[in-house]
Structure formats: C-alpha cells, structure tokens
C-alpha positions as YAML, in Angstrom:
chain: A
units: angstrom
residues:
- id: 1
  name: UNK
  ca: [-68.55, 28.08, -112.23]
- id: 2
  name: UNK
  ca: [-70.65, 27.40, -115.12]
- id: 3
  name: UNK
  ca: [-73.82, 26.29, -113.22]
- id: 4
  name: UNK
  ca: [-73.19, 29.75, -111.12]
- id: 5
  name: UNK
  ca: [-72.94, 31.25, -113.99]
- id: 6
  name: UNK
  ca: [-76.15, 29.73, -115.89]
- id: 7
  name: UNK
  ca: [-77.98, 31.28, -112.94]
- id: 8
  name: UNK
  ca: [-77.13, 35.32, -113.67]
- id: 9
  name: UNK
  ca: [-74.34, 35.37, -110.88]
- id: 10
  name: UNK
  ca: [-70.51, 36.65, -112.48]
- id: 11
  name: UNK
  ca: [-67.94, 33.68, -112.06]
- id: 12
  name: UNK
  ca: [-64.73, 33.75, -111.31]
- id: 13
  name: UNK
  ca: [-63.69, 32.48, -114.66]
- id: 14
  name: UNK
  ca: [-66.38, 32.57, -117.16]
- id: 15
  name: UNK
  ca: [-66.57, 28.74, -119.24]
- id: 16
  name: UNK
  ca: [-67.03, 30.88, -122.23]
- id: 17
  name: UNK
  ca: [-63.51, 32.13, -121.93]
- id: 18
  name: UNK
  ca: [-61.83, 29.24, -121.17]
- id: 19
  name: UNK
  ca: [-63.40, 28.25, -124.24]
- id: 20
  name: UNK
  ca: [-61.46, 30.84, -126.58]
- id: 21
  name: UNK
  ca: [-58.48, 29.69, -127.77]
- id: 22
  name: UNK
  ca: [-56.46, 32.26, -127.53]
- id: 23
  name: UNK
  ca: [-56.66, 32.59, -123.63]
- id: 24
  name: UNK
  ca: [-56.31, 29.43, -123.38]
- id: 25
  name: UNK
  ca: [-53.09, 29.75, -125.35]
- id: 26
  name: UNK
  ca: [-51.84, 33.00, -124.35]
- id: 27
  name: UNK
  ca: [-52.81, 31.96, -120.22]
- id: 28
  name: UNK
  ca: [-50.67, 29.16, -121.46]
- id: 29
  name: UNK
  ca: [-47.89, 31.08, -122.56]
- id: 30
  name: UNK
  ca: [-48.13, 33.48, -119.72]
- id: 31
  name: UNK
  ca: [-46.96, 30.53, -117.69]
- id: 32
  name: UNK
  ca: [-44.43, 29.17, -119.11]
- id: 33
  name: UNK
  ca: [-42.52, 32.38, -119.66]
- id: 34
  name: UNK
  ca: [-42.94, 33.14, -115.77]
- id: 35
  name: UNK
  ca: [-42.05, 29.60, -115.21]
- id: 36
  name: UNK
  ca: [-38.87, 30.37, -117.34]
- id: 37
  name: UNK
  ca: [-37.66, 33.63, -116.11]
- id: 38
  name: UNK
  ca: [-38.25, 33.31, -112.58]
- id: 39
  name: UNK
  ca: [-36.20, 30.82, -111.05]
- id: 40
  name: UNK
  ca: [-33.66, 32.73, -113.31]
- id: 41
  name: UNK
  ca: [-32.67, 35.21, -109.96]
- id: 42
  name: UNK
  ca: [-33.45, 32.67, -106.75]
- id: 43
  name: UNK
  ca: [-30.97, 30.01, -109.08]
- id: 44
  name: UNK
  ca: [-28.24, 32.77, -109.81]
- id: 45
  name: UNK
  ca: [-28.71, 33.96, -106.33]
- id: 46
  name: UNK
  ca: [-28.13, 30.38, -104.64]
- id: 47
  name: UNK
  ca: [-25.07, 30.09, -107.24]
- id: 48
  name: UNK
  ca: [-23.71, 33.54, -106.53]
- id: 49
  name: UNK
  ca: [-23.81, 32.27, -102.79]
- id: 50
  name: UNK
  ca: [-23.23, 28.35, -102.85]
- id: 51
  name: UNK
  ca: [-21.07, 28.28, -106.26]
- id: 52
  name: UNK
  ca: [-18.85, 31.05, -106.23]
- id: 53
  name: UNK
  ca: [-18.82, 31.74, -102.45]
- id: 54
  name: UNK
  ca: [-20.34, 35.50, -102.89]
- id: 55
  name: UNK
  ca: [-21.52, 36.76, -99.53]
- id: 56
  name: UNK
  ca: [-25.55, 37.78, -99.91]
- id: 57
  name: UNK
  ca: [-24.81, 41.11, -99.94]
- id: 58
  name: UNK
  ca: [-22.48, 40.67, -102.75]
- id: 59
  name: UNK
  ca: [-25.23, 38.28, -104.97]
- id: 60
  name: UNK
  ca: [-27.31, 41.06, -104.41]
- id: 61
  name: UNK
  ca: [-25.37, 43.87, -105.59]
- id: 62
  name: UNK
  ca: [-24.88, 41.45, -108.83]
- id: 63
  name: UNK
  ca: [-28.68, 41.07, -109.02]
- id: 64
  name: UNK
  ca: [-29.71, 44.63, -108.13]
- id: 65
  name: UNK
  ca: [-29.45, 46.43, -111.89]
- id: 66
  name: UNK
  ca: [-31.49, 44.27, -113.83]
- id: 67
  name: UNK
  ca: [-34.77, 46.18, -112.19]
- id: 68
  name: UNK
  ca: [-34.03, 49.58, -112.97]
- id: 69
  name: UNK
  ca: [-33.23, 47.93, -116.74]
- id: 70
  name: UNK
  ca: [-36.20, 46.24, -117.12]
- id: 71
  name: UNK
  ca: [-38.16, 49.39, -115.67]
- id: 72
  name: UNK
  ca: [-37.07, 51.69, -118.18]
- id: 73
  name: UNK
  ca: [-37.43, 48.82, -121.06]
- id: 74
  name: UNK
  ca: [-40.64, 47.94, -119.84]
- id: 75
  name: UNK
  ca: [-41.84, 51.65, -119.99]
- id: 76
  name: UNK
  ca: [-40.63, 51.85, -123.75]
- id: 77
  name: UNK
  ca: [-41.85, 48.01, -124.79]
- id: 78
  name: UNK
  ca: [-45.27, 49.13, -125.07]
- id: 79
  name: UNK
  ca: [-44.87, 51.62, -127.70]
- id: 80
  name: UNK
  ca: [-42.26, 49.50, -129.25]
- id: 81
  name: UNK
  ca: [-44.72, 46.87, -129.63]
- id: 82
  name: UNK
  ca: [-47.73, 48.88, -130.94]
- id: 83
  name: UNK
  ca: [-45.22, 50.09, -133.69]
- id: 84
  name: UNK
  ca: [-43.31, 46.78, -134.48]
- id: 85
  name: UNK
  ca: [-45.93, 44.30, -133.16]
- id: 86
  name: UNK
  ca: [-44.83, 40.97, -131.67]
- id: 87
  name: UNK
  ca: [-41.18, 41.19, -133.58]
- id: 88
  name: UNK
  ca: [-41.01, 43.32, -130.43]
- id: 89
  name: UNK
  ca: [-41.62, 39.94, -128.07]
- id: 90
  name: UNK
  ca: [-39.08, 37.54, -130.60]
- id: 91
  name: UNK
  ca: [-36.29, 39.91, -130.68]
- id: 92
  name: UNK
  ca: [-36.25, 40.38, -126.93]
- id: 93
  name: UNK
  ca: [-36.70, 36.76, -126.49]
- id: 94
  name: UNK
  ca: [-33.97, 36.24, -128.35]
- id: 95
  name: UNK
  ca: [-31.70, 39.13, -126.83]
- id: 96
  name: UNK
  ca: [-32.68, 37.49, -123.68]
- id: 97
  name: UNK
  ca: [-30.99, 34.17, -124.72]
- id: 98
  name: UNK
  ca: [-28.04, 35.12, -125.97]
- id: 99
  name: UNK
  ca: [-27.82, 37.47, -122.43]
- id: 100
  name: UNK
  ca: [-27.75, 34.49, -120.79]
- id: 101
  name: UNK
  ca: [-25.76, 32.45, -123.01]
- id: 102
  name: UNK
  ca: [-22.59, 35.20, -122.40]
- id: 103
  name: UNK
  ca: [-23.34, 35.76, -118.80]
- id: 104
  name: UNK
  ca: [-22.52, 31.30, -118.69]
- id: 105
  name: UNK
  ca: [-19.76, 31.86, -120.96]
- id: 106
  name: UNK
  ca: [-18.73, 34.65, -118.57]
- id: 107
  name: UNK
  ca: [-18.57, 31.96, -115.47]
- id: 108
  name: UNK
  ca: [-16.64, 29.23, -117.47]
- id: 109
  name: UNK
  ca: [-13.67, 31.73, -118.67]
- id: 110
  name: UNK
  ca: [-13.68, 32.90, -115.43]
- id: 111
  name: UNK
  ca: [-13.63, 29.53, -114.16]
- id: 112
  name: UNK
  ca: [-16.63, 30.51, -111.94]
- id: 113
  name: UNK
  ca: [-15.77, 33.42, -110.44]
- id: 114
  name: UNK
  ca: [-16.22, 36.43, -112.91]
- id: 115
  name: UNK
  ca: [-15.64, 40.21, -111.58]
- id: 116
  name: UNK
  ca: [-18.83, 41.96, -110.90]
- id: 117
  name: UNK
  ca: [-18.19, 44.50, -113.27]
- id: 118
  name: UNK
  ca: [-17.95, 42.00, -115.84]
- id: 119
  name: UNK
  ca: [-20.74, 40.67, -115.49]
- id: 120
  name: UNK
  ca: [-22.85, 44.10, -115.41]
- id: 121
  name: UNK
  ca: [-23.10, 44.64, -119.25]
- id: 122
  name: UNK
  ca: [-25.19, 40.91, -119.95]
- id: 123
  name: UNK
  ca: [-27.35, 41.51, -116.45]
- id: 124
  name: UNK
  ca: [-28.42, 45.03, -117.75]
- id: 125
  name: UNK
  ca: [-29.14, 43.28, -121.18]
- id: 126
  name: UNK
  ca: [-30.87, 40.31, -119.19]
- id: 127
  name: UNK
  ca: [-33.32, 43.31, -117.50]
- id: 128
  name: UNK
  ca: [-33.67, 45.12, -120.48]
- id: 129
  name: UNK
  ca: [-34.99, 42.16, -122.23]
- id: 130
  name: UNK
  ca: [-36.97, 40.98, -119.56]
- id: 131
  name: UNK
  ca: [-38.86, 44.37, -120.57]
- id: 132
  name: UNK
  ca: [-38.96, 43.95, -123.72]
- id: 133
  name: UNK
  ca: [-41.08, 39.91, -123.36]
- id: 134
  name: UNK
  ca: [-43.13, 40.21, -120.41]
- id: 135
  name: UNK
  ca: [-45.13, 43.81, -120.31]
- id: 136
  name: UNK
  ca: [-45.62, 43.31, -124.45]
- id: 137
  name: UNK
  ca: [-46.64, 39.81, -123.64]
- id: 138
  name: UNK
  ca: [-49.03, 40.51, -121.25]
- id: 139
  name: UNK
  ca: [-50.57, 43.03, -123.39]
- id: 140
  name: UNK
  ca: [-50.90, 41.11, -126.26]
- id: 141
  name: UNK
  ca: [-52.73, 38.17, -124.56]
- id: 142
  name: UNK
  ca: [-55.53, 40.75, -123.44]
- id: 143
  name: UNK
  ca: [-55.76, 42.57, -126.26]
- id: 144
  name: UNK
  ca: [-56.81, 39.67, -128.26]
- id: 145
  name: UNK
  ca: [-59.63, 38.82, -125.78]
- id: 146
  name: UNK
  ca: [-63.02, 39.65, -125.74]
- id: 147
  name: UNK
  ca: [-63.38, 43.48, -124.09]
- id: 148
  name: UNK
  ca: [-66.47, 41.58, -122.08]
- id: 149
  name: UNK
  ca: [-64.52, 39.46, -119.96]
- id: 150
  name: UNK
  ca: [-61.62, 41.99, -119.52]
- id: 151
  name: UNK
  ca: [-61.27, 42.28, -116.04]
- id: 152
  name: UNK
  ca: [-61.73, 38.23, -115.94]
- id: 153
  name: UNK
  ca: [-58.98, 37.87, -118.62]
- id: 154
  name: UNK
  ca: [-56.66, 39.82, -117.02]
- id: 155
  name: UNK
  ca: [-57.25, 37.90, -113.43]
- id: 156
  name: UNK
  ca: [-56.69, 34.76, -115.48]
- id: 157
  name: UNK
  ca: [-53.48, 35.54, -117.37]
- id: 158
  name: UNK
  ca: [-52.51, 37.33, -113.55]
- id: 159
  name: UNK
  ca: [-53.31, 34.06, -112.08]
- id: 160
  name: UNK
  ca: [-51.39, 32.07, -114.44]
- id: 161
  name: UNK
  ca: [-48.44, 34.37, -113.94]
- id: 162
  name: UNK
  ca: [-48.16, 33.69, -110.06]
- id: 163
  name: UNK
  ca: [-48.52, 30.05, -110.73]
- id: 164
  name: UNK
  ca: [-45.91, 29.91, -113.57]
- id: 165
  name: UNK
  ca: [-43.61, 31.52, -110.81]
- id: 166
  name: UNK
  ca: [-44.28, 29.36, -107.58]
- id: 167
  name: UNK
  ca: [-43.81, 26.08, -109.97]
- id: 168
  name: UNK
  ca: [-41.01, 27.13, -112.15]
- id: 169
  name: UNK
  ca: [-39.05, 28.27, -108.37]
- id: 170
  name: UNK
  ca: [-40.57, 24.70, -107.12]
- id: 171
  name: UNK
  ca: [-38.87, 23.21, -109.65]
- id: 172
  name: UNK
  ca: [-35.81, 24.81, -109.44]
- id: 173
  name: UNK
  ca: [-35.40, 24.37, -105.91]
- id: 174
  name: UNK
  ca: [-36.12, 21.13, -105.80]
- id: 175
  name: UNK
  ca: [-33.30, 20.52, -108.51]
- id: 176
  name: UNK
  ca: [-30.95, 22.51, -106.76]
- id: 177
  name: UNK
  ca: [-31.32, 21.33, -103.33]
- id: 178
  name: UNK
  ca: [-32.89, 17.99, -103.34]
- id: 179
  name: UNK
  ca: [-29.50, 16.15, -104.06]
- id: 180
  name: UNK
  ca: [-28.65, 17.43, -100.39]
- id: 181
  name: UNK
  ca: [-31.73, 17.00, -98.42]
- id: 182
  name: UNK
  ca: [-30.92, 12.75, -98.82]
...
C-alpha cells in the first residue's frame, strides 16, 4: 500500500493514517466494543434456547425490542453528544452495564427462567444504550481524523467494526459450543 501509494495511485489504507494515533486508537476501540456487544444477542439467543428451553420464536420475541430502542436512542445520541461530548459515550457505557448486570440478576432470582415481561424493562435499557455508545462512538473516531482521508477513515473504523463482530461471535461460539463438539 505504501509503495502504491508513493507512485500517485489512492490506497486502500493510506500508511499516513495508520500512522495517526488516534485511528489507530479509536479503529482500536471500534473493535473491541463490537467485539463486546455482539456476541451479546447470538449468546442470549443460544441461552434463551439451550438454557431456559425457549422455543426460537420465543428468544426472538425476547430479543426483538432492543432495535426499535436503540433506533430511536441512536437518532437522539448524536445531538446528545455534540451537547454533552463523550460523557454521552461513559454514561451509556455504564447504563449498558448495569442493564446487563439486572437482566443476570433477573435469571438467578428467577432461577433461570424469568417471565418475558420481566425481562422487557433491562432489554429496552440494553437497546437504548447500545444507542447511546456505538453511533456517538463512531462519530467521534472520524471526527478526530484528518477530513483528507475521510472516506478511508471511515472504511477503516467500518472494517474494524465487521471484524470486531465475526471474532468477538468466534469467540463466543467457540466457548459456548466447543465443550460439546469433543
């Protein structure tokens, strides 16, 4: 990339961005939260199924409101964040925490089998955070990049997104089912 580059042609991913630290940080970031958040729903859905004996129909009735939560949130974040700034990222971080902290203390009083409707209040809490950390994340990273490379910062963070997702549900996965493939 840098030799094509050196010779007038656009790279994929410019060396000169790679060398700022803050996409190498943010890109960084970017991945780790995806790697976080999204083996959240394929692990709740294989409990739901496998741990509490929910019917897939059923896991995904549980599953279904956190996207219209986190739509609305993640419509608001934005303007939340230009206002507030990134107290807008900690707080929902940390809304999203203690979301999932309840929705586990939920399970164990329940002795794993919690109503539906008891659960609803922490998953709508769990989407609404959701929206409040990853559309304000996103725009942070880029707006803290050159305006040059935008279009190449925004494939990178993009990029790093996707493979924060395929590895943290890799991981997952392979926690969750490889004591049963032996």
């Amino acid at each position: 990339e840098a030799r094509f580059e050196q010779t007038g042609h656009a790279p994929l991913l410019s060396i000169r961005l790679v060398r700022v630290p803050f996409f190498v940080t943010g890109a960084l970031l970017a991945f780790l939260v995806y790697a976080g958040m999204a083996p959240y729903y394929f692990s709740f859905a294989v409990f739901l199924q496998f741990g509490t004996g929910r019917t897939p129909l059923e896991a995904a009735t549980v599953l279904t409101p956190i996207s219209p939560a986190f739509a609305v949130v993640s419509l608001l974040a934005p303007r939340l964040a230009h206002q507030h700034g990134r107290q807008v990222l900690q707080w929902g971080g940390v809304v999203y925490l203690a979301a999932c902290i309840v929705l586990a203390v939920q399970f164990f009083a329940a002795a794993g089998r919690p109503s539906i409707a008891a659960l609803m209040p922490a998953l709508l809490t769990i989407g609404a955070a959701q929206g409040f950390i990853l559309t304000p994340l996103v725009n942070a990273i880029l707006g803290m990049l050159p305006e040059t490379h935008a279009g190449m910062s925004a494939g990178g963070i993009a990029t790093m997104q996707q493979l924060g997702v395929a590895f943290g549900v890799a991981i997952v996965g392979r926690i969750l089912f490889g004591f049963h493939a032996a």
